[in-house]
């Protein structure tokens, strides 16, 4: 009998269980060092380039949050996982083009990468048309203020890319809920410097939007620093799932 492509192989389950145990131990140790409860940090398993069967295995192991970067991969993967009976919370964490908004809102529970008023408007329209509940949104922050890369720009008055206008656009949209902020430590920055800066930006955002309490920061190489500076969500791929397959 031919094995189903969505059958979790025992050896792969063992690999994933070991990776998960290591990552959860790191999170627990980081929380202990910061005087926080491990329950205050959510692990988002970044499964880009990994197959749907890995998502199913992680769900069986208790992982509830899954992150994807590209809609063309995420949409069919989410459909396959749902058809197999698993219901993880899907986070879209990659750069998002406005013309993909209608697709993403059909499977994503959270979009972590909103960085412009125009993108917020596109997501709001799509969410209102396709969903019966609000879409949680994190505004992606450019920690170093480099306008050439992704991320809304703190302290900038730009009506489309400034952090305050983007946050206000999300908060004011019927189809969206402003949940908080997301950021990636810039290349060349020490993680502690980057995440300390992010914590300052997050604190100021909460002055205006008290409900925006989510802070998504930290990946496989720097999650400890992110937790020390208040991250509520860490996005982990290779440390959890192993060597990443090559993108096609």
mmCIF file of C-alpha atoms in Angstrom:
data_model
loop_
_atom_site.group_PDB
_atom_site.id
_atom_site.type_symbol
_atom_site.label_atom_id
_atom_site.label_comp_id
_atom_site.label_asym_id
_atom_site.label_seq_id
_atom_site.Cartn_x
_atom_site.Cartn_y
_atom_site.Cartn_z
ATOM 1 C CA UNK A 1 0.000 0.000 0.000
ATOM 2 C CA UNK A 2 1.359 3.436 -0.946
ATOM 3 C CA UNK A 3 2.009 5.718 2.018
ATOM 4 C CA UNK A 4 -0.017 8.950 2.017
ATOM 5 C CA UNK A 5 2.079 12.110 1.553
ATOM 6 C CA UNK A 6 0.415 13.372 4.753
ATOM 7 C CA UNK A 7 1.461 10.376 6.836
ATOM 8 C CA UNK A 8 3.931 11.422 9.517
ATOM 9 C CA UNK A 9 6.958 9.107 9.411
ATOM 10 C CA UNK A 10 8.004 7.932 12.891
ATOM 11 C CA UNK A 11 11.603 9.019 12.397
ATOM 12 C CA UNK A 12 10.537 12.521 11.336
ATOM 13 C CA UNK A 13 8.206 12.791 14.310
ATOM 14 C CA UNK A 14 11.145 11.854 16.547
ATOM 15 C CA UNK A 15 13.323 14.539 14.925
ATOM 16 C CA UNK A 16 10.631 17.177 15.349
ATOM 17 C CA UNK A 17 9.920 16.159 18.940
ATOM 18 C CA UNK A 18 13.620 16.533 19.762
ATOM 19 C CA UNK A 19 13.827 19.937 18.058
ATOM 20 C CA UNK A 20 10.689 21.084 19.841
ATOM 21 C CA UNK A 21 12.041 19.976 23.212
ATOM 22 C CA UNK A 22 15.264 21.906 22.620
ATOM 23 C CA UNK A 23 13.454 25.081 21.557
ATOM 24 C CA UNK A 24 10.982 24.925 24.429
ATOM 25 C CA UNK A 25 13.893 24.455 26.834
ATOM 26 C CA UNK A 26 15.604 27.540 25.400
ATOM 27 C CA UNK A 27 12.416 29.562 25.777
ATOM 28 C CA UNK A 28 11.945 28.346 29.354
ATOM 29 C CA UNK A 29 15.538 29.221 30.242
ATOM 30 C CA UNK A 30 15.218 32.661 28.642
ATOM 31 C CA UNK A 31 11.996 33.301 30.533
ATOM 32 C CA UNK A 32 13.586 32.200 33.810
ATOM 33 C CA UNK A 33 16.509 34.576 33.225
ATOM 34 C CA UNK A 34 14.055 37.409 32.540
ATOM 35 C CA UNK A 35 11.807 36.606 35.498
ATOM 36 C CA UNK A 36 8.921 35.643 33.209
ATOM 37 C CA UNK A 37 6.622 32.656 32.958
ATOM 38 C CA UNK A 38 7.263 30.350 29.985
ATOM 39 C CA UNK A 39 3.550 30.612 29.275
ATOM 40 C CA UNK A 40 4.044 34.289 28.426
ATOM 41 C CA UNK A 41 5.900 33.406 25.204
ATOM 42 C CA UNK A 42 4.221 31.761 22.213
ATOM 43 C CA UNK A 43 6.307 29.668 19.835
ATOM 44 C CA UNK A 44 5.464 30.272 16.180
ATOM 45 C CA UNK A 45 6.884 27.410 14.097
ATOM 46 C CA UNK A 46 8.090 28.879 10.801
ATOM 47 C CA UNK A 47 7.318 26.162 8.273
ATOM 48 C CA UNK A 48 8.161 27.902 4.993
ATOM 49 C CA UNK A 49 9.630 25.355 2.528
ATOM 50 C CA UNK A 50 8.704 22.487 4.856
ATOM 51 C CA UNK A 51 5.847 20.175 3.800
ATOM 52 C CA UNK A 52 2.320 20.094 5.179
ATOM 53 C CA UNK A 53 3.080 16.759 6.853
ATOM 54 C CA UNK A 54 5.563 18.565 9.129
ATOM 55 C CA UNK A 55 2.820 20.968 10.175
ATOM 56 C CA UNK A 56 0.608 18.003 11.006
ATOM 57 C CA UNK A 57 3.389 16.409 13.034
ATOM 58 C CA UNK A 58 3.990 19.617 14.954
ATOM 59 C CA UNK A 59 0.268 19.944 15.633
ATOM 60 C CA UNK A 60 0.265 16.410 17.041
ATOM 61 C CA UNK A 61 3.180 17.445 19.274
ATOM 62 C CA UNK A 62 1.223 20.381 20.643
ATOM 63 C CA UNK A 63 2.392 23.285 18.474
ATOM 64 C CA UNK A 64 -0.551 25.612 17.947
ATOM 65 C CA UNK A 65 0.964 28.494 15.953
ATOM 66 C CA UNK A 66 2.523 28.197 12.490
ATOM 67 C CA UNK A 67 4.177 30.912 10.374
ATOM 68 C CA UNK A 68 4.468 31.158 6.596
ATOM 69 C CA UNK A 69 6.212 33.697 4.347
ATOM 70 C CA UNK A 70 4.805 33.231 0.846
ATOM 71 C CA UNK A 71 1.131 33.063 -0.086
ATOM 72 C CA UNK A 72 1.747 30.781 -3.059
ATOM 73 C CA UNK A 73 3.117 28.173 -0.645
ATOM 74 C CA UNK A 74 0.996 28.952 2.385
ATOM 75 C CA UNK A 75 -2.456 28.837 0.790
ATOM 76 C CA UNK A 76 -2.293 25.233 -0.506
ATOM 77 C CA UNK A 77 -0.423 24.100 2.612
ATOM 78 C CA UNK A 78 -3.092 25.528 4.901
ATOM 79 C CA UNK A 79 -5.780 23.846 2.799
ATOM 80 C CA UNK A 80 -3.995 20.475 2.980
ATOM 81 C CA UNK A 81 -3.529 20.746 6.741
ATOM 82 C CA UNK A 82 -7.184 21.675 7.234
ATOM 83 C CA UNK A 83 -8.298 18.768 5.050
ATOM 84 C CA UNK A 84 -6.263 16.445 7.279
ATOM 85 C CA UNK A 85 -8.150 17.710 10.319
ATOM 86 C CA UNK A 86 -5.578 19.975 11.990
ATOM 87 C CA UNK A 87 -6.391 23.573 12.888
ATOM 88 C CA UNK A 88 -3.231 25.495 13.810
ATOM 89 C CA UNK A 89 -3.274 29.253 14.117
ATOM 90 C CA UNK A 90 -1.690 30.514 10.885
ATOM 91 C CA UNK A 91 0.569 33.575 10.970
ATOM 92 C CA UNK A 92 1.531 35.257 7.710
ATOM 93 C CA UNK A 93 4.975 36.713 8.445
ATOM 94 C CA UNK A 94 6.473 37.545 5.039
ATOM 95 C CA UNK A 95 6.376 40.628 2.877
ATOM 96 C CA UNK A 96 2.846 40.885 1.559
ATOM 97 C CA UNK A 97 1.765 42.423 -1.733
ATOM 98 C CA UNK A 98 -1.618 44.096 -1.737
ATOM 99 C CA UNK A 99 -2.884 41.881 -4.563
ATOM 100 C CA UNK A 100 -2.421 38.831 -2.297
ATOM 101 C CA UNK A 101 -4.626 40.208 0.479
ATOM 102 C CA UNK A 102 -7.790 38.434 -0.683
ATOM 103 C CA UNK A 103 -6.010 35.080 -0.613
ATOM 104 C CA UNK A 104 -4.213 35.554 2.703
ATOM 105 C CA UNK A 105 -7.277 36.590 4.700
ATOM 106 C CA UNK A 106 -8.961 33.278 3.837
ATOM 107 C CA UNK A 107 -6.538 31.157 5.866
ATOM 108 C CA UNK A 108 -4.414 33.456 8.053
ATOM 109 C CA UNK A 109 -5.427 34.157 11.620
ATOM 110 C CA UNK A 110 -2.692 36.770 12.025
ATOM 111 C CA UNK A 111 -0.788 38.932 9.542
ATOM 112 C CA UNK A 112 2.466 40.059 11.155
ATOM 113 C CA UNK A 113 3.932 42.124 8.324
ATOM 114 C CA UNK A 114 1.714 45.148 7.717
ATOM 115 C CA UNK A 115 3.950 48.141 7.062
ATOM 116 C CA UNK A 116 1.903 50.647 5.084
ATOM 117 C CA UNK A 117 -1.471 52.351 5.203
ATOM 118 C CA UNK A 118 -2.210 51.079 1.694
ATOM 119 C CA UNK A 119 -1.587 47.479 2.708
ATOM 120 C CA UNK A 120 -3.747 47.925 5.808
ATOM 121 C CA UNK A 121 -6.571 49.235 3.625
ATOM 122 C CA UNK A 122 -6.277 46.294 1.211
ATOM 123 C CA UNK A 123 -6.327 43.782 4.065
ATOM 124 C CA UNK A 124 -9.262 45.524 5.719
ATOM 125 C CA UNK A 125 -11.336 45.399 2.542
ATOM 126 C CA UNK A 126 -10.467 41.752 1.943
ATOM 127 C CA UNK A 127 -11.113 40.747 5.544
ATOM 128 C CA UNK A 128 -14.472 42.498 5.650
ATOM 129 C CA UNK A 129 -15.564 40.714 2.471
ATOM 130 C CA UNK A 130 -14.271 37.228 3.279
ATOM 131 C CA UNK A 131 -14.291 36.777 7.062
ATOM 132 C CA UNK A 132 -16.859 36.655 9.834
ATOM 133 C CA UNK A 133 -14.347 37.841 12.459
ATOM 134 C CA UNK A 134 -11.599 40.413 12.622
ATOM 135 C CA UNK A 135 -8.113 39.611 11.360
ATOM 136 C CA UNK A 136 -5.374 40.121 13.935
ATOM 137 C CA UNK A 137 -2.627 42.371 12.588
ATOM 138 C CA UNK A 138 0.876 43.181 13.764
ATOM 139 C CA UNK A 139 2.556 46.250 12.358
ATOM 140 C CA UNK A 140 6.070 45.405 11.204
ATOM 141 C CA UNK A 141 8.590 47.930 12.491
ATOM 142 C CA UNK A 142 11.826 48.961 10.816
ATOM 143 C CA UNK A 143 14.109 49.117 13.855
ATOM 144 C CA UNK A 144 16.906 50.950 12.058
ATOM 145 C CA UNK A 145 14.589 53.226 10.081
ATOM 146 C CA UNK A 146 15.859 52.058 6.696
ATOM 147 C CA UNK A 147 13.038 52.925 4.292
ATOM 148 C CA UNK A 148 14.489 50.618 1.627
ATOM 149 C CA UNK A 149 13.532 47.528 3.635
ATOM 150 C CA UNK A 150 10.235 46.304 4.997
ATOM 151 C CA UNK A 151 8.752 47.847 8.104
ATOM 152 C CA UNK A 152 6.860 50.939 9.178
ATOM 153 C CA UNK A 153 9.120 53.787 10.256
ATOM 154 C CA UNK A 154 8.928 55.031 13.861
ATOM 155 C CA UNK A 155 8.978 58.776 14.256
ATOM 156 C CA UNK A 156 8.417 59.419 10.554
ATOM 157 C CA UNK A 157 5.511 61.581 9.452
ATOM 158 C CA UNK A 158 5.164 59.720 6.133
ATOM 159 C CA UNK A 159 1.392 59.230 5.671
ATOM 160 C CA UNK A 160 1.814 55.730 4.202
ATOM 161 C CA UNK A 161 4.902 54.243 5.902
ATOM 162 C CA UNK A 162 5.069 56.078 9.236
ATOM 163 C CA UNK A 163 4.413 53.821 12.226
ATOM 164 C CA UNK A 164 1.745 56.010 13.787
ATOM 165 C CA UNK A 165 -0.338 56.341 10.589
ATOM 166 C CA UNK A 166 -0.084 52.587 9.907
ATOM 167 C CA UNK A 167 -1.105 51.674 13.453
ATOM 168 C CA UNK A 168 -4.002 54.145 13.313
ATOM 169 C CA UNK A 169 -5.162 52.725 9.973
ATOM 170 C CA UNK A 170 -5.196 49.184 11.350
ATOM 171 C CA UNK A 171 -6.876 50.190 14.603
ATOM 172 C CA UNK A 172 -9.555 52.119 12.747
ATOM 173 C CA UNK A 173 -10.443 49.383 10.257
ATOM 174 C CA UNK A 174 -13.596 47.359 10.917
ATOM 175 C CA UNK A 175 -12.111 44.140 9.562
ATOM 176 C CA UNK A 176 -8.817 44.326 11.462
ATOM 177 C CA UNK A 177 -7.622 44.266 15.067
ATOM 178 C CA UNK A 178 -4.349 45.943 15.999
ATOM 179 C CA UNK A 179 -2.657 43.249 18.099
ATOM 180 C CA UNK A 180 0.862 44.682 18.375
ATOM 181 C CA UNK A 181 4.227 44.858 16.628
ATOM 182 C CA UNK A 182 6.661 42.588 14.795
ATOM 183 C CA UNK A 183 10.297 43.196 13.921
ATOM 184 C CA UNK A 184 13.482 41.516 12.747
ATOM 185 C CA UNK A 185 16.841 42.540 14.174
ATOM 186 C CA UNK A 186 18.681 44.460 11.396
ATOM 187 C CA UNK A 187 21.825 42.940 9.938
ATOM 188 C CA UNK A 188 24.873 44.243 11.748
ATOM 189 C CA UNK A 189 22.979 45.105 14.937
ATOM 190 C CA UNK A 190 23.537 43.253 18.190
ATOM 191 C CA UNK A 191 20.223 41.605 19.133
ATOM 192 C CA UNK A 192 20.125 43.313 22.544
ATOM 193 C CA UNK A 193 20.456 46.714 20.933
ATOM 194 C CA UNK A 194 17.772 45.935 18.353
ATOM 195 C CA UNK A 195 15.235 44.478 20.755
ATOM 196 C CA UNK A 196 15.786 47.170 23.381
ATOM 197 C CA UNK A 197 14.944 49.708 20.690
ATOM 198 C CA UNK A 198 11.878 47.674 19.699
ATOM 199 C CA UNK A 199 10.701 47.526 23.332
ATOM 200 C CA UNK A 200 10.816 51.327 23.497
ATOM 201 C CA UNK A 201 8.755 51.615 20.311
ATOM 202 C CA UNK A 202 6.247 49.054 21.619
ATOM 203 C CA UNK A 203 5.833 50.898 24.903
ATOM 204 C CA UNK A 204 5.046 54.121 23.055
ATOM 205 C CA UNK A 205 2.560 52.330 20.812
ATOM 206 C CA UNK A 206 0.719 50.970 23.855
ATOM 207 C CA UNK A 207 0.320 54.512 25.175
ATOM 208 C CA UNK A 208 -2.003 55.167 22.238
ATOM 209 C CA UNK A 209 -3.256 51.592 21.706
ATOM 210 C CA UNK A 210 -3.361 49.775 25.073
ATOM 211 C CA UNK A 211 -4.662 46.575 23.499
ATOM 212 C CA UNK A 212 -1.638 46.217 21.206
ATOM 213 C CA UNK A 213 0.237 43.910 23.570
ATOM 214 C CA UNK A 214 1.749 41.367 21.166
ATOM 215 C CA UNK A 215 5.463 41.716 20.439
ATOM 216 C CA UNK A 216 6.755 39.270 17.822
ATOM 217 C CA UNK A 217 10.546 39.264 17.854
ATOM 218 C CA UNK A 218 13.353 36.762 17.901
ATOM 219 C CA UNK A 219 14.205 33.804 15.699
ATOM 220 C CA UNK A 220 16.385 30.714 15.973
ATOM 221 C CA UNK A 221 19.585 32.664 16.585
ATOM 222 C CA UNK A 222 18.417 35.437 18.898
ATOM 223 C CA UNK A 223 15.253 34.359 20.690
ATOM 224 C CA UNK A 224 16.874 34.683 24.151
ATOM 225 C CA UNK A 225 17.566 38.375 23.621
ATOM 226 C CA UNK A 226 14.054 38.934 22.299
ATOM 227 C CA UNK A 227 12.499 37.263 25.355
ATOM 228 C CA UNK A 228 14.693 39.364 27.643
ATOM 229 C CA UNK A 229 13.238 42.483 26.022
ATOM 230 C CA UNK A 230 9.596 41.462 26.251
ATOM 231 C CA UNK A 231 8.822 39.363 23.165
ATOM 232 C CA UNK A 232 5.497 37.567 23.491
ATOM 233 C CA UNK A 233 6.009 35.542 20.289
ATOM 234 C CA UNK A 234 9.207 34.051 18.836
ATOM 235 C CA UNK A 235 9.391 32.812 15.243
ATOM 236 C CA UNK A 236 11.548 29.681 14.983
ATOM 237 C CA UNK A 237 12.278 27.633 11.867
ATOM 238 C CA UNK A 238 15.609 25.854 11.507
ATOM 239 C CA UNK A 239 16.222 25.302 15.224
ATOM 240 C CA UNK A 240 12.903 23.469 15.355
ATOM 241 C CA UNK A 241 12.611 21.748 11.986
ATOM 242 C CA UNK A 242 16.242 21.237 11.000
ATOM 243 C CA UNK A 243 18.079 22.209 7.818
ATOM 244 C CA UNK A 244 15.739 24.206 5.633
ATOM 245 C CA UNK A 245 14.948 22.762 2.178
ATOM 246 C CA UNK A 246 16.005 24.888 -0.784
ATOM 247 C CA UNK A 247 13.329 27.192 -2.143
ATOM 248 C CA UNK A 248 12.053 26.178 -5.528
#
